Amino acid sequence: MSEIAVTPPISPNHLSIAFDALGLDVFENIPAALYTCDSSGRITMYNKAAVELWGRTPQIGKDLWCGSWKIFHPDGITPMDFDECPMAITLREGRPVTDREIVIERPDGTLRNIHPNPVPLFDKAGNIKGALNMLVDITDKKLADEKLARLAAIVMSSDDAIVSKSLDGIVTSWNDAAERIFGYKSDEMIGQPITKIIPESRLEEEPKLLKQLRQGERVEHFETQRRTKEGKMRDVSLSVSPIRDKFEKVIGASKIARDITDQKINELMLKTISSVSPVALWMTDTNGNNIFVNDTWLTWTGIPLENQKGKGWMDAVIPEDKEDAYEKFKVALSRKENYSTKFRILKNGEQVRWCFTEGSPYFDRNGEFAGYAGSVTDITAMKKLEDRKDDFIKMASHELKTPITSIKGYVQLLQAIYAEMNEEKFKSSRQTVKTSLHTISKQVNKLTRLVSELLDLSRIESGRLELHKKEFDLGDLVEETVQDIRLTTSRHAIIVHNDFEGLINGDKDRIGQVLTNLLANAVKYSPDADHIEIKVSCQANTAIVKIQDFGIGIEPEDQVRIFERFYRVEGKSEQTFPGFGIGLFIANEIVQRHQGTISVESKKGNGSVFTIVLPTNLRSQS
Ligand code: ADP
């Protein structure tokens, strides 16, 4: 049986005395439900309010103990016998019963929770003559209590901190989650100012919040920070609503604080990954409209974020590639298939990048298609290399064809001379034969060099360039190489300064190849100069070879690239020189394999100095 805390404002005992004095009219019209029974329990009197509550009119002198149609225990389900009802107990035991609750059912089926208050009435001799009962309808209060209990349970079990405070910022309630998140127990917070958990740098937020609340405004998802008892900062999202009294006056605030520290960390992680990513990232909605691009894409395109939304990102694609890029995406989107394509993009009206984009459909938690997510890779360098490879193939076939055509011509000439050979003719053709053979030999040498460069390139690319190291005298090698080069040029004097004494450990032929290449370039790219200088010196365990020409020179932006595969300077003056653009790439590779370096200093029009630095204390490796 539940305990009832409701005390009627005037007890039935007092009422009965009052009614005796005031008469039946008052009894009939008083708004409280009242009825009386005689000592045997038969109803002797009831008023209007009682009839209203019961939903029926009892029969005087017939209905026993109670005017209700049906009565139940407080659970509203278990039926209660009428002789068990509080009025019956009062009459039986001659005492008031005020601690019971019953549920009555009206004939129309509605249920009411009732708190009966029967008191016995005695005659002058002290014999029980009947009882007066006042029925208090507590249905609404019960409902309100239940609602409150449900709310309290929700507040208790919430993962979010739920706190209420007065309008001057004093905490009035503090739930379990608030204890968990902020570390303060409720007795450490209730009665205390909420500023206890507000970091100093954010103290000015509170008066602003309170001002909004006083005006009856809600605050939704306000992201801020709060300090725990341990002094740690937590990221929280606050929703604050005004609490009003029954006259709608704002008397305080209820605050829900969601701990978003982990969410913030994840957000930051994602943001960092996405903004430092070397590839551009994007996301669309289900209609293929762009909803996100990362900082990388913003930097590449120079288009502000707000203009990238929807189809705005397409503004970055060059007009020629737009249709293809969009059509391919539309087709993939209609089939929810993976998407990939290449296009060029602009920044400030100039084409800057070749891009390769790939995207895949993504799905939400329920497995529903949610849009596309993808990346864009900058393939400009790859494209340039591809282009250079194409140029290389064109040039290589030209470079190989020229000596072959020349050899073929001279061989045909020699064949013709041979066919008409006799002593006399031979004498007159002697000079032609000599020149032809010399040219054939020169062209064959050139072909041999080109073919070996090609072979070296493929060896380097497949990691099969072998070195056969042994100790040798670098000074001697320089002298030998210079001798060979002198045979190929009559215009240039090659001046050697050799201050190097000692041996280095390396592949003599390969180092010789590097020197030949640099000297051949020095000759090739200084057609108007008359000399080339080569210095060999020694400095702290290193041998240094400097090859200086006084030729066309190299622009700074080309100096950093001439050691790359297929790189040839594209200038008017350079176009006239034959070459593959792989000699320096191979030279650099060979020097690096000797733990050395190769570098260039140059000024356009003023010649170049190529420097090779090789360690002298190398041990034999292969
Ligand atoms: P190539 O066979 O084209 O000469 P290299 O790899 O030897 O190829 O050189 C790459 C490019 O570097 C050349 O095409 C040329 O433009 C530039 N270069 C190399 N050496 C010199 C030099 N001594 N003076 C000016 N330019 C040079």
PDB file of N, CA, C and O in Angstrom, residues 471-494:
ATOM      1  N   GLU A 471      91.383  -0.202 -57.168  1.00  0.00           N
ATOM      2  CA  GLU A 471      92.074   1.072 -56.959  1.00  0.00           C
ATOM      3  C   GLU A 471      92.703   1.548 -58.260  1.00  0.00           C
ATOM      4  O   GLU A 471      93.266   0.756 -59.008  1.00  0.00           O
ATOM      5  N   PHE A 472      92.565   2.849 -58.542  1.00  0.00           N
ATOM      6  CA  PHE A 472      93.216   3.390 -59.734  1.00  0.00           C
ATOM      7  C   PHE A 472      93.579   4.847 -59.493  1.00  0.00           C
ATOM      8  O   PHE A 472      93.062   5.491 -58.571  1.00  0.00           O
ATOM      9  N   ASP A 473      94.466   5.344 -60.358  1.00  0.00           N
ATOM     10  CA  ASP A 473      94.929   6.729 -60.218  1.00  0.00           C
ATOM     11  C   ASP A 473      94.004   7.645 -61.015  1.00  0.00           C
ATOM     12  O   ASP A 473      93.931   7.554 -62.243  1.00  0.00           O
ATOM     13  N   LEU A 474      93.310   8.510 -60.314  1.00  0.00           N
ATOM     14  CA  LEU A 474      92.323   9.379 -60.961  1.00  0.00           C
ATOM     15  C   LEU A 474      93.004  10.360 -61.929  1.00  0.00           C
ATOM     16  O   LEU A 474      92.480  10.637 -63.011  1.00  0.00           O
ATOM     17  N   GLY A 475      94.198  10.846 -61.521  1.00  0.00           N
ATOM     18  CA  GLY A 475      94.938  11.794 -62.363  1.00  0.00           C
ATOM     19  C   GLY A 475      95.250  11.178 -63.721  1.00  0.00           C
ATOM     20  O   GLY A 475      95.031  11.807 -64.770  1.00  0.00           O
ATOM     21  N   ASP A 476      95.699   9.916 -63.678  1.00  0.00           N
ATOM     22  CA  ASP A 476      96.011   9.215 -64.940  1.00  0.00           C
ATOM     23  C   ASP A 476      94.761   9.069 -65.794  1.00  0.00           C
ATOM     24  O   ASP A 476      94.798   9.266 -67.011  1.00  0.00           O
ATOM     25  N   LEU A 477      93.655   8.711 -65.140  1.00  0.00           N
ATOM     26  CA  LEU A 477      92.402   8.500 -65.895  1.00  0.00           C
ATOM     27  C   LEU A 477      91.980   9.798 -66.595  1.00  0.00           C
ATOM     28  O   LEU A 477      91.559   9.780 -67.757  1.00  0.00           O
ATOM     29  N   VAL A 478      92.111  10.918 -65.876  1.00  0.00           N
ATOM     30  CA  VAL A 478      91.748  12.210 -66.468  1.00  0.00           C
ATOM     31  C   VAL A 478      92.615  12.453 -67.712  1.00  0.00           C
ATOM     32  O   VAL A 478      92.097  12.804 -68.785  1.00  0.00           O
ATOM     33  N   GLU A 479      93.929  12.219 -67.570  1.00  0.00           N
ATOM     34  CA  GLU A 479      94.843  12.422 -68.709  1.00  0.00           C
ATOM     35  C   GLU A 479      94.419  11.570 -69.906  1.00  0.00           C
ATOM     36  O   GLU A 479      94.305  12.065 -71.030  1.00  0.00           O
ATOM     37  N   GLU A 480      94.150  10.279 -69.631  1.00  0.00           N
ATOM     38  CA  GLU A 480      93.770   9.351 -70.724  1.00  0.00           C
ATOM     39  C   GLU A 480      92.496   9.838 -71.422  1.00  0.00           C
ATOM     40  O   GLU A 480      92.408   9.875 -72.648  1.00  0.00           O
ATOM     41  N   THR A 481      91.506  10.233 -70.601  1.00  0.00           N
ATOM     42  CA  THR A 481      90.222  10.648 -71.177  1.00  0.00           C
ATOM     43  C   THR A 481      90.408  11.898 -72.034  1.00  0.00           C
ATOM     44  O   THR A 481      89.855  12.007 -73.128  1.00  0.00           O
ATOM     45  N   VAL A 482      91.189  12.836 -71.487  1.00  0.00           N
ATOM     46  CA  VAL A 482      91.424  14.081 -72.222  1.00  0.00           C
ATOM     47  C   VAL A 482      92.079  13.769 -73.583  1.00  0.00           C
ATOM     48  O   VAL A 482      91.693  14.340 -74.609  1.00  0.00           O
ATOM     49  N   GLN A 483      93.029  12.842 -73.562  1.00  0.00           N
ATOM     50  CA  GLN A 483      93.684  12.456 -74.833  1.00  0.00           C
ATOM     51  C   GLN A 483      92.636  12.030 -75.861  1.00  0.00           C
ATOM     52  O   GLN A 483      92.655  12.472 -77.008  1.00  0.00           O
ATOM     53  N   ASP A 484      91.708  11.171 -75.426  1.00  0.00           N
ATOM     54  CA  ASP A 484      90.676  10.673 -76.351  1.00  0.00           C
ATOM     55  C   ASP A 484      89.816  11.821 -76.879  1.00  0.00           C
ATOM     56  O   ASP A 484      89.494  11.882 -78.060  1.00  0.00           O
ATOM     57  N   ILE A 485      89.437  12.716 -75.968  1.00  0.00           N
ATOM     58  CA  ILE A 485      88.541  13.810 -76.369  1.00  0.00           C
ATOM     59  C   ILE A 485      89.263  14.738 -77.346  1.00  0.00           C
ATOM     60  O   ILE A 485      88.665  15.227 -78.304  1.00  0.00           O
ATOM     61  N   ARG A 486      90.579  14.940 -77.086  1.00  0.00           N
ATOM     62  CA  ARG A 486      91.350  15.829 -77.972  1.00  0.00           C
ATOM     63  C   ARG A 486      91.257  15.355 -79.419  1.00  0.00           C
ATOM     64  O   ARG A 486      91.234  16.168 -80.341  1.00  0.00           O
ATOM     65  N   LEU A 487      91.159  14.046 -79.600  1.00  0.00           N
ATOM     66  CA  LEU A 487      91.075  13.502 -80.961  1.00  0.00           C
ATOM     67  C   LEU A 487      89.774  13.926 -81.658  1.00  0.00           C
ATOM     68  O   LEU A 487      89.705  13.952 -82.878  1.00  0.00           O
ATOM     69  N   THR A 488      88.739  14.224 -80.833  1.00  0.00           N
ATOM     70  CA  THR A 488      87.441  14.540 -81.438  1.00  0.00           C
ATOM     71  C   THR A 488      87.249  16.036 -81.674  1.00  0.00           C
ATOM     72  O   THR A 488      86.272  16.435 -82.287  1.00  0.00           O
ATOM     73  N   THR A 489      88.103  16.865 -81.111  1.00  0.00           N
ATOM     74  CA  THR A 489      87.922  18.309 -81.325  1.00  0.00           C
ATOM     75  C   THR A 489      89.230  18.973 -81.747  1.00  0.00           C
ATOM     76  O   THR A 489      90.269  18.768 -81.115  1.00  0.00           O
ATOM     77  N   SER A 490      89.097  19.751 -82.774  1.00  0.00           N
ATOM     78  CA  SER A 490      90.293  20.469 -83.204  1.00  0.00           C
ATOM     79  C   SER A 490      90.196  21.915 -82.730  1.00  0.00           C
ATOM     80  O   SER A 490      91.172  22.629 -82.663  1.00  0.00           O
ATOM     81  N   ARG A 491      88.942  22.317 -82.330  1.00  0.00           N
ATOM     82  CA  ARG A 491      88.722  23.720 -81.980  1.00  0.00           C
ATOM     83  C   ARG A 491      89.159  24.043 -80.541  1.00  0.00           C
ATOM     84  O   ARG A 491      89.614  25.129 -80.241  1.00  0.00           O
ATOM     85  N   HIS A 492      88.985  23.077 -79.647  1.00  0.00           N
ATOM     86  CA  HIS A 492      89.208  23.378 -78.233  1.00  0.00           C
ATOM     87  C   HIS A 492      90.547  22.859 -77.734  1.00  0.00           C
ATOM     88  O   HIS A 492      90.867  21.692 -77.936  1.00  0.00           O
ATOM     89  N   ALA A 493      91.228  23.757 -77.038  1.00  0.00           N
ATOM     90  CA  ALA A 493      92.405  23.289 -76.301  1.00  0.00           C
ATOM     91  C   ALA A 493      91.895  22.814 -74.946  1.00  0.00           C
ATOM     92  O   ALA A 493      91.076  23.497 -74.316  1.00  0.00           O
ATOM     93  N   ILE A 494      92.339  21.633 -74.525  1.00  0.00           N
ATOM     94  CA  ILE A 494      91.867  21.151 -73.211  1.00  0.00           C
ATOM     95  C   ILE A 494      93.047  21.240 -72.247  1.00  0.00           C
ATOM     96  O   ILE A 494      94.071  20.570 -72.413  1.00  0.00           O
TER      97      ILE A 494
END
